[in-house]
Tab-separated table of C-alpha atoms in Angstrom:
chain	number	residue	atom	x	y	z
A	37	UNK	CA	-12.477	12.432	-22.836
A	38	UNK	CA	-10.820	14.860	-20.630
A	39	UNK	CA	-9.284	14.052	-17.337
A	40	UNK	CA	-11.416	15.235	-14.491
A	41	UNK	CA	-10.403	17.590	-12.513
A	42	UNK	CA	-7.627	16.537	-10.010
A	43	UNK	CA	-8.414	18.084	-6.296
A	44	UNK	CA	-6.531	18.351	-2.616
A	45	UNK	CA	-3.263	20.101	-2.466
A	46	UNK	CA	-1.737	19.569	-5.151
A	47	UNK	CA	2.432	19.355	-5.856
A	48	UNK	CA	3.280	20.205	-9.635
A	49	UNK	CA	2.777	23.928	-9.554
A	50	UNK	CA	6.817	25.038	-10.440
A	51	UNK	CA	7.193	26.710	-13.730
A	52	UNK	CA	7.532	24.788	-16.765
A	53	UNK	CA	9.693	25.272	-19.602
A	54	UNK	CA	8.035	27.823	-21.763
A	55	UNK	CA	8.799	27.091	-25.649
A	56	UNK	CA	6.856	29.424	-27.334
A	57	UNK	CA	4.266	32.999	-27.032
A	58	UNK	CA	1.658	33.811	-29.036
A	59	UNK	CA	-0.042	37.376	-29.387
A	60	UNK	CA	-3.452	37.743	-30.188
A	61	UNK	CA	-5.137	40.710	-30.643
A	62	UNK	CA	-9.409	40.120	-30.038
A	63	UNK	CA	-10.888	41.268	-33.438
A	64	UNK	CA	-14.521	43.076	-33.261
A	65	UNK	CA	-16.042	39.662	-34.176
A	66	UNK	CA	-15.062	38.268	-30.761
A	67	UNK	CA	-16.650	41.027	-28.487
A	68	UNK	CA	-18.231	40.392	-25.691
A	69	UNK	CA	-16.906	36.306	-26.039
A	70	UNK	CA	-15.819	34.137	-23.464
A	71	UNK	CA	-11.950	34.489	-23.526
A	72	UNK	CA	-11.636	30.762	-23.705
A	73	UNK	CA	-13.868	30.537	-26.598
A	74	UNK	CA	-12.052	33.265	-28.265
A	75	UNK	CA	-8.344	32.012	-27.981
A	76	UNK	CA	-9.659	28.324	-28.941
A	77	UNK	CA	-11.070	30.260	-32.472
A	78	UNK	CA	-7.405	31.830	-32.540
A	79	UNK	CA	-5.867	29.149	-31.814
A	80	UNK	CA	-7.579	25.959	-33.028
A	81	UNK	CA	-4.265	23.468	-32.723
A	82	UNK	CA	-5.470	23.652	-28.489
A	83	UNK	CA	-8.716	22.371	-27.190
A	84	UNK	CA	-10.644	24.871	-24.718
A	85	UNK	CA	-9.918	22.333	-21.871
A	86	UNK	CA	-6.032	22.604	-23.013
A	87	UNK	CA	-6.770	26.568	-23.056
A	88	UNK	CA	-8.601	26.754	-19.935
A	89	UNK	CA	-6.098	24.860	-18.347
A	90	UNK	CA	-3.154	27.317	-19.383
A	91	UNK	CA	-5.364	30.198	-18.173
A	92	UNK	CA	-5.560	28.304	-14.683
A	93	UNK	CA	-1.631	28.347	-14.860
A	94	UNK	CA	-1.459	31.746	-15.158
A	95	UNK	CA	0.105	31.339	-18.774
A	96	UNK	CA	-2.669	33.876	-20.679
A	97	UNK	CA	-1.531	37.437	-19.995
A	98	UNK	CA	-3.164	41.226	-20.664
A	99	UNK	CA	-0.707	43.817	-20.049
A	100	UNK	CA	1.223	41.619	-18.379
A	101	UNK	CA	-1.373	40.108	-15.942
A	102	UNK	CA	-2.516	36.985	-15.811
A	103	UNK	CA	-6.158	36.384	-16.556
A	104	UNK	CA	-8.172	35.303	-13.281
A	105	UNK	CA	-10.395	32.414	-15.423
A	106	UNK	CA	-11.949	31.476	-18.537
A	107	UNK	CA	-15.356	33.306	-18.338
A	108	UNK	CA	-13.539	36.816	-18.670
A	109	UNK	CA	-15.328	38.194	-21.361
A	110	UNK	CA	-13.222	39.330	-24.388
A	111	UNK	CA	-12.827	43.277	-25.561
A	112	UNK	CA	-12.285	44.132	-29.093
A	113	UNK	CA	-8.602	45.718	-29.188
A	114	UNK	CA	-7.509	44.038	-26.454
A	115	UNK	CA	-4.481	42.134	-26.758
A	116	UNK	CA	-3.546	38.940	-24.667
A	117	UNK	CA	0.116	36.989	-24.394
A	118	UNK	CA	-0.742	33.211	-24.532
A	119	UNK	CA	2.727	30.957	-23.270
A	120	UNK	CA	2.932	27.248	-24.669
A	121	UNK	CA	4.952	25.091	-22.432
A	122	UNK	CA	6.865	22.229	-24.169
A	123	UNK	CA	5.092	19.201	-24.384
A	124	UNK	CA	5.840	16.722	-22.267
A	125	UNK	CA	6.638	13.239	-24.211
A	126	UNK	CA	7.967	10.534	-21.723
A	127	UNK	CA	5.952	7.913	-20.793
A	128	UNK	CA	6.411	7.171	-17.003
A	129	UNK	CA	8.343	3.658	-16.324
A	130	UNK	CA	7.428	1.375	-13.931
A	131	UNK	CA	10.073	1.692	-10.692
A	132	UNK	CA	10.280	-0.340	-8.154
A	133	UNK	CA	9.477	1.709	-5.099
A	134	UNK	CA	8.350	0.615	-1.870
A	135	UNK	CA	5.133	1.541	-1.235
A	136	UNK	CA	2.706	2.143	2.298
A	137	UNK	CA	-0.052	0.180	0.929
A	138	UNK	CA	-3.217	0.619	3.200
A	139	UNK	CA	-6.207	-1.356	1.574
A	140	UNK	CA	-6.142	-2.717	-2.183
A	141	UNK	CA	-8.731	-4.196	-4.206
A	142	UNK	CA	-9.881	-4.994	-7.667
A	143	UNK	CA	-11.249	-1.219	-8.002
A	144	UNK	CA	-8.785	0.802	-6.625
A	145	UNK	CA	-5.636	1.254	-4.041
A	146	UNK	CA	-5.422	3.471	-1.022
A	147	UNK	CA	-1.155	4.568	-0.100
A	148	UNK	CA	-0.224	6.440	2.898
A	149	UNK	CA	2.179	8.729	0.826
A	150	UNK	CA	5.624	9.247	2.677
A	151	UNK	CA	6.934	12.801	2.586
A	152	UNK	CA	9.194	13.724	-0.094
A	153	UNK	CA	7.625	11.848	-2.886
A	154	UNK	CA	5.932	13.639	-5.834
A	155	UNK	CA	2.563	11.831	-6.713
A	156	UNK	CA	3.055	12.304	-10.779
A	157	UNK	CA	5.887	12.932	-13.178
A	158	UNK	CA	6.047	16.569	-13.861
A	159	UNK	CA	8.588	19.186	-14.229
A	160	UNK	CA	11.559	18.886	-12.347
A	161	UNK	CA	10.349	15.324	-10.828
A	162	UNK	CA	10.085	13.131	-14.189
A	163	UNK	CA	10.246	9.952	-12.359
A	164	UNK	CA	10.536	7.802	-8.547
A	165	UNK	CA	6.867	9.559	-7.955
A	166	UNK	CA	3.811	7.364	-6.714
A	167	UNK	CA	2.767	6.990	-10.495
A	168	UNK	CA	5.950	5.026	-11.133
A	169	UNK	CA	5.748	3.040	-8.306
A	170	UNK	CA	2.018	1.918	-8.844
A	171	UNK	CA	2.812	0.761	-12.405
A	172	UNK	CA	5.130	-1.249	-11.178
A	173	UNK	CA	2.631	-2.616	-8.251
A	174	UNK	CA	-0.013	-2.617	-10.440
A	175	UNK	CA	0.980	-3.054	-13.697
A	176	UNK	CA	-1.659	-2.007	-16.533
A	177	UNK	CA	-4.574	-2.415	-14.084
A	178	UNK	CA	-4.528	1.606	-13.306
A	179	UNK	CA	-7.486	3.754	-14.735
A	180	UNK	CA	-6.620	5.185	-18.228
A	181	UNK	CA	-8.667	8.225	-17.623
A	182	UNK	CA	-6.160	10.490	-15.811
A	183	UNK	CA	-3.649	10.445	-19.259
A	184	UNK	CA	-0.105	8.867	-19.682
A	185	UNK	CA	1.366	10.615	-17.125
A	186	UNK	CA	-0.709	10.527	-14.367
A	187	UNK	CA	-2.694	7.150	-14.214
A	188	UNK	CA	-4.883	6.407	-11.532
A	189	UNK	CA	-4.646	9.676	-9.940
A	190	UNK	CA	-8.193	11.361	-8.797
A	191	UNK	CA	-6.361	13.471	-6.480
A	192	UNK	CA	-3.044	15.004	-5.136
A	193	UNK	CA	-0.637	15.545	-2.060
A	194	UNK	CA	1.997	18.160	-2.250
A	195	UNK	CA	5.617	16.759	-2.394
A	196	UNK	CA	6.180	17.523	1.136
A	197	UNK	CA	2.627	16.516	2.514
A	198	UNK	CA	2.636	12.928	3.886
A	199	UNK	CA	-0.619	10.703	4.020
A	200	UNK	CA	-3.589	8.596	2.809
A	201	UNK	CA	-4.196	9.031	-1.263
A	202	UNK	CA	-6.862	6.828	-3.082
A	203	UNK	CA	-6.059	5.672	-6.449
A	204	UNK	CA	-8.745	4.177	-9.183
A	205	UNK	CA	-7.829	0.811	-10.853
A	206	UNK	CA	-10.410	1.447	-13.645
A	207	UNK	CA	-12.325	3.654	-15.693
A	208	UNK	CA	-15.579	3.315	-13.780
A	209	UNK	CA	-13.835	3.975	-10.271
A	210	UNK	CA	-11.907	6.660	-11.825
A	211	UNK	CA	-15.272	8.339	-12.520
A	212	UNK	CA	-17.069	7.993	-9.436
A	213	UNK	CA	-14.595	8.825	-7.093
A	214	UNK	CA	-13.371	11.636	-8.862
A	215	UNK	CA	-17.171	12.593	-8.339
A	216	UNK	CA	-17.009	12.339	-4.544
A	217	UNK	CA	-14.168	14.194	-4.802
A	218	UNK	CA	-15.444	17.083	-7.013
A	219	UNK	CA	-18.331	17.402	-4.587
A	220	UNK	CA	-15.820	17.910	-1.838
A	221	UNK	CA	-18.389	16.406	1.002
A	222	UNK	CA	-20.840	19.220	0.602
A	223	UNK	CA	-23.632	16.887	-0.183
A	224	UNK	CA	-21.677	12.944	-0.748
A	225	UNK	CA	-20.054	10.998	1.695
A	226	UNK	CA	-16.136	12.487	1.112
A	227	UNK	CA	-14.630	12.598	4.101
A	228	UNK	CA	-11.173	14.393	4.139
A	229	UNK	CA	-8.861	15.805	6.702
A	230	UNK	CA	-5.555	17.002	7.568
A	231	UNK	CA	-3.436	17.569	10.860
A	232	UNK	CA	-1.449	20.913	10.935
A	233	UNK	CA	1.293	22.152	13.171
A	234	UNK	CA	1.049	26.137	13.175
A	235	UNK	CA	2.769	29.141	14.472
A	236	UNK	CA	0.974	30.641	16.951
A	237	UNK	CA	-2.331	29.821	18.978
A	238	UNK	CA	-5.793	30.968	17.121
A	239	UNK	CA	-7.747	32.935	19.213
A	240	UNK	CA	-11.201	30.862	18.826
A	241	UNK	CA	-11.559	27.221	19.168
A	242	UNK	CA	-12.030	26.647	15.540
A	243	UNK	CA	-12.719	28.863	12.252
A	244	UNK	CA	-12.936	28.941	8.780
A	245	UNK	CA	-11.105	30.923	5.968
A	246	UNK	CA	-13.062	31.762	2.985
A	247	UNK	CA	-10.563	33.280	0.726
A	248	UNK	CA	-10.260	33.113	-3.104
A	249	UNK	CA	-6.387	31.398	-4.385
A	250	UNK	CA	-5.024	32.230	-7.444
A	251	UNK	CA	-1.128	31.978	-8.843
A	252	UNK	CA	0.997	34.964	-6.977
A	253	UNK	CA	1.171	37.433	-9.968
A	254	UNK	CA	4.994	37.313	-9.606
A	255	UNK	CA	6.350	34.150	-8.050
A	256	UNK	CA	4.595	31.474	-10.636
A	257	UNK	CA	5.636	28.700	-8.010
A	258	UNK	CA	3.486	30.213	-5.152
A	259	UNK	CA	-0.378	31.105	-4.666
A	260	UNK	CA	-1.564	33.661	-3.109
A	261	UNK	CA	-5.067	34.866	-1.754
A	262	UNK	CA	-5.908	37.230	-4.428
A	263	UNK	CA	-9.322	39.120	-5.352
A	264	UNK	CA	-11.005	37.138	-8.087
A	265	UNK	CA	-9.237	34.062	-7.801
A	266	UNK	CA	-11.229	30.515	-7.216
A	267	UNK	CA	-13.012	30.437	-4.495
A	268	UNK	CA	-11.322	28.548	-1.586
A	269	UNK	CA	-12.908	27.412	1.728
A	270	UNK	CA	-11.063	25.683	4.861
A	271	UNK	CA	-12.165	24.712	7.818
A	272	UNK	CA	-10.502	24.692	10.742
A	273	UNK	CA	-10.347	23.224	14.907
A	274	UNK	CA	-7.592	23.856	17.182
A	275	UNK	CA	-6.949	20.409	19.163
A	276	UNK	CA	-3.596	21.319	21.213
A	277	UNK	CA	-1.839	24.254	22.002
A	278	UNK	CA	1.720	24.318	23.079
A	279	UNK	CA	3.413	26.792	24.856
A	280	UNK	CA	7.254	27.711	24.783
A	281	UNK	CA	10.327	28.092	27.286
A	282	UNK	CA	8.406	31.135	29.191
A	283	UNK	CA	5.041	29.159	29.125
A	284	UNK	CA	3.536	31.753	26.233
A	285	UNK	CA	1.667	30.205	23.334
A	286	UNK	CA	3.704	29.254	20.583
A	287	UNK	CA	2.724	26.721	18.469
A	288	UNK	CA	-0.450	25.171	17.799
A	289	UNK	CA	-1.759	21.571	16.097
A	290	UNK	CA	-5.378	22.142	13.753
A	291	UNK	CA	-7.540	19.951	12.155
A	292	UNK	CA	-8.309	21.116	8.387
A	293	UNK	CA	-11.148	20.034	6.338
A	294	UNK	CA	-11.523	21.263	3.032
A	295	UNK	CA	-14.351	22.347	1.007
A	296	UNK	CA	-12.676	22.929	-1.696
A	297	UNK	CA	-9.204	21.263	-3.037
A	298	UNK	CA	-6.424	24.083	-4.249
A	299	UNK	CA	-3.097	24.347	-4.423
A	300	UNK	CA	-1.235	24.827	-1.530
A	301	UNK	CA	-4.547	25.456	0.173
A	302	UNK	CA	-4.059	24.631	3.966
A	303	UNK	CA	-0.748	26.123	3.832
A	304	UNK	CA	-1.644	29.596	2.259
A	305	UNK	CA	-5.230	29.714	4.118
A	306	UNK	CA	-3.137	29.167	7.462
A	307	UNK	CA	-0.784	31.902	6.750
A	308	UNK	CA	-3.483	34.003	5.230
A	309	UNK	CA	-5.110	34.521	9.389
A	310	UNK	CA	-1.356	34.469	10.418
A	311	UNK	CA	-0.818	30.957	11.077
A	312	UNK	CA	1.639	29.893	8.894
A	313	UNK	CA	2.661	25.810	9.143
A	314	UNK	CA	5.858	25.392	11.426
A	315	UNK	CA	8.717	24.328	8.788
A	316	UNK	CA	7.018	26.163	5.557
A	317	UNK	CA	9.827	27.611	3.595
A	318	UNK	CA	7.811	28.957	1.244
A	319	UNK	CA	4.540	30.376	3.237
A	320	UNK	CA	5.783	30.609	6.779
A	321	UNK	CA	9.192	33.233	6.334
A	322	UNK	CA	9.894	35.265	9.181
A	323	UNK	CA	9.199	32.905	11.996
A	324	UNK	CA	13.402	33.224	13.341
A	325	UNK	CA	11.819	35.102	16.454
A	326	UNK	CA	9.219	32.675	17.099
A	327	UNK	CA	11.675	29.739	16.551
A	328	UNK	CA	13.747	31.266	19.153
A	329	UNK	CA	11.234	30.616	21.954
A	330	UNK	CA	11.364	26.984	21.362
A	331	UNK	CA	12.281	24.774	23.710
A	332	UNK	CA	15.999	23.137	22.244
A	333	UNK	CA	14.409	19.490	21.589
A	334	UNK	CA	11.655	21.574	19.451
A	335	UNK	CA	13.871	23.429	17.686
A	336	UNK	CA	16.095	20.397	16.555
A	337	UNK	CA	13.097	18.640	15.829
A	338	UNK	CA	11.622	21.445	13.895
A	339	UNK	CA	15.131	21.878	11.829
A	340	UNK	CA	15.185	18.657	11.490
A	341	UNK	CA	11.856	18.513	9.933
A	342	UNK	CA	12.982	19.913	6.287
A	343	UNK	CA	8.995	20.082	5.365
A	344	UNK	CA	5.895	21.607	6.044
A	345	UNK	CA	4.556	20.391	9.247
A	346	UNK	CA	1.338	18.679	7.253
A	347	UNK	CA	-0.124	15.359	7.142
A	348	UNK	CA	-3.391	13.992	5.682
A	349	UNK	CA	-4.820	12.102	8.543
A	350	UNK	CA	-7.790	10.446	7.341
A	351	UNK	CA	-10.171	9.599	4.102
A	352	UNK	CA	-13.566	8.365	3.795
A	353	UNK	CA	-15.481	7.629	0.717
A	354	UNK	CA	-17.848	5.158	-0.671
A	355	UNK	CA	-16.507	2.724	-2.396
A	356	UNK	CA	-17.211	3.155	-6.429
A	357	UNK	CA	-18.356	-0.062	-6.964
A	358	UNK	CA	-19.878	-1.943	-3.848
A	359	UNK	CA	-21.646	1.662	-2.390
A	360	UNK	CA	-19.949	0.505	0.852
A	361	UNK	CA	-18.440	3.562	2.950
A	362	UNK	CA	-14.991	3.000	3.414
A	363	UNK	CA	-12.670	4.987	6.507
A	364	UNK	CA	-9.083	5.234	6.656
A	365	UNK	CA	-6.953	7.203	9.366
A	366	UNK	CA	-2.746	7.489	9.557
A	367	UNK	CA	-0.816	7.693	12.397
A	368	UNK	CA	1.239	10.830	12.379
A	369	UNK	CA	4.626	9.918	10.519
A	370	UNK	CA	7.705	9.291	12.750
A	371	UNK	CA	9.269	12.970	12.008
A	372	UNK	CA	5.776	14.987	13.057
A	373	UNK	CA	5.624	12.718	15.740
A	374	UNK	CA	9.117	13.680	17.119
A	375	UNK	CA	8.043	17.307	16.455
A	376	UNK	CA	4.757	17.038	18.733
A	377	UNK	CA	6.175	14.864	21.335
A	378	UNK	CA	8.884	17.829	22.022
A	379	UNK	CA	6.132	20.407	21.644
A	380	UNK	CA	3.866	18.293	24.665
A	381	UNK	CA	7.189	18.234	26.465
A	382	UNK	CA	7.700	22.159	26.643
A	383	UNK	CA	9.961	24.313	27.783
């Protein structure tokens, strides 16, 4: 069966090596078609969940574009730029790699990620991720349903975001977790959410930003808010503001709960309102002038950082097999604590 779909920000969106292109051309047969249905006709070596998934990726092209989703309808005479990536063929080893672990059962295994570690073997990162560190742990008593390389895994934490993960131990937690999680807490007990250091102080007590996330049509590693996208919903409270040397507002630490788990979601929502998360190389350019203002201590501790200023705090779910609700919280990490005790401390 196919691997449900993985949610929470997520850390294995850089480019992969791209091995081959195929042109197709939508004959007068196809009209009218879902474009997924038609390229899995065209090309019947893929399955449409294979297909779908390179149209997520931004790897199905018309006129050099990518194609926002799947249900695009197809146009005879319209011709569309498919990219294959190389398969991936390395089965991840077991390493032994410490690991933060929080609770463990029989079902499943909750990890309070450190910063800096991938959660699966992809590109760039084939191997000291979480995945090769719970095979060690665990051994062959992961679920099989998330595929060779990522077993276990019902949802993800970039690279460079720190905090509480759940992992399934078997098929039948693997399922009904990754059904909490596809609900998102809208209507199931999935409790998620993450503590942000921003620039800047929002103007209103709390907020959220409904704004659709899709892959930035020219730098694949990035996403950007873009018009016809998928749908992406955070939700946002300001707990502390913190001012700098001159007693202005400067910085700012949010709660985010998501309703809906994207790629880099937090981090491009945040900059999206003009927030962007204090050490985000990637989202939060052009902060030199705000950096200025900091208070010395801040700014060492902010340089210092060499990551997005993001942790996942807590995690609350029933538990797949006894129905029991389970709650989790973590204790900012020792580097975003430095940062906030010099931001309390001021100028």
């Amino acid at each position: 069966m196919p691997a449900p779909e993985l949610n929470e920000e997520m850390d294995d969106v850089a480019p992969e090596v791209v091995a081959t292109r195929v042109d197709i051309t939508v004959g007068p047969e196809d009209e009218g078609l879902r474009l997924d249905r038609v390229l899995a006709r065209h090309l019947p070596e893929f399955s449409r969940t294979r297909l779908q998934a390179l149209i997520a990726e931004g790897r199905v092209q018309r006129a050099g574009q990518p194609i926002a989703g799947g249900s695009a309808k197809a146009v005879a005479g319209e011709s569309y730029s498919v990219e294959v990536p190389e398969p991936e063929n390395a089965t991840p080893a077991a390493q032994d790699i410490a690991l933060n672990i929080v609770y463990e059962d029989d079902h499943l295994i909750v990890v309070d990620k450190p910063a800096g570690m991938v959660v699966h073997p992809a590109p760039g990162s084939p191997d000291g991720t979480l995945v090769n560190a719970l095979l060690f742990h665990c051994g062959t008593s992961l679920s099989g349903i998330g595929g060779v390389r990522r077993p276990g895994i019902v949802h993800r934490l970039d690279k460079d975001t720190s905090g509480l993960i759940v992992v399934a131990k078997n098929d039948r937690a693997h399922k009904r977790l990754a059904a909490q999680f596809a609900d998102h807490g809208r209507t199931g007990p999935l409790e998620r959410a993450y503590l942000a250091f921003i620039w800047g102080a929002p103007d209103l007590p709390s907020g959220t930003v409904d704004a659709p996330l899709a892959r930035h049509p020219v730098a694949r590693e990035r996403i950007a808010v873009r018009t016809g996208g998928r749908f992406a919903i955070t939700h946002w409270q300001r707990l502390a503001t913190y001012a700098d040397t001159l007693g202005r507002p400067i910085a700012s630490l949010v709660e985010c709960q998501l309703e809906t788990g994207r790629t880099h979601q937090i981090r491009v929502h945040m900059a999206h309102i003009g927030h962007p998360l204090l050490g985000d190389t990637v989202y939060g350019v052009g902060q030199r002038t705000r950096a200025s203002r900091l208070p010395d201590s801040t700014r060492g501790a902010l340089d210092g950082l060499g990551r997005q200023a993001l942790h996942a705090a807590r995690l609350g779910f029933e538990h797949p097999a006894t129905g029991e609700f389970m709650a989790f919280e973590s204790a900012l990490p020792a580097d975003l604590a430095r940062l906030q005790e010099t931001l309390e401390a001021g100028g």
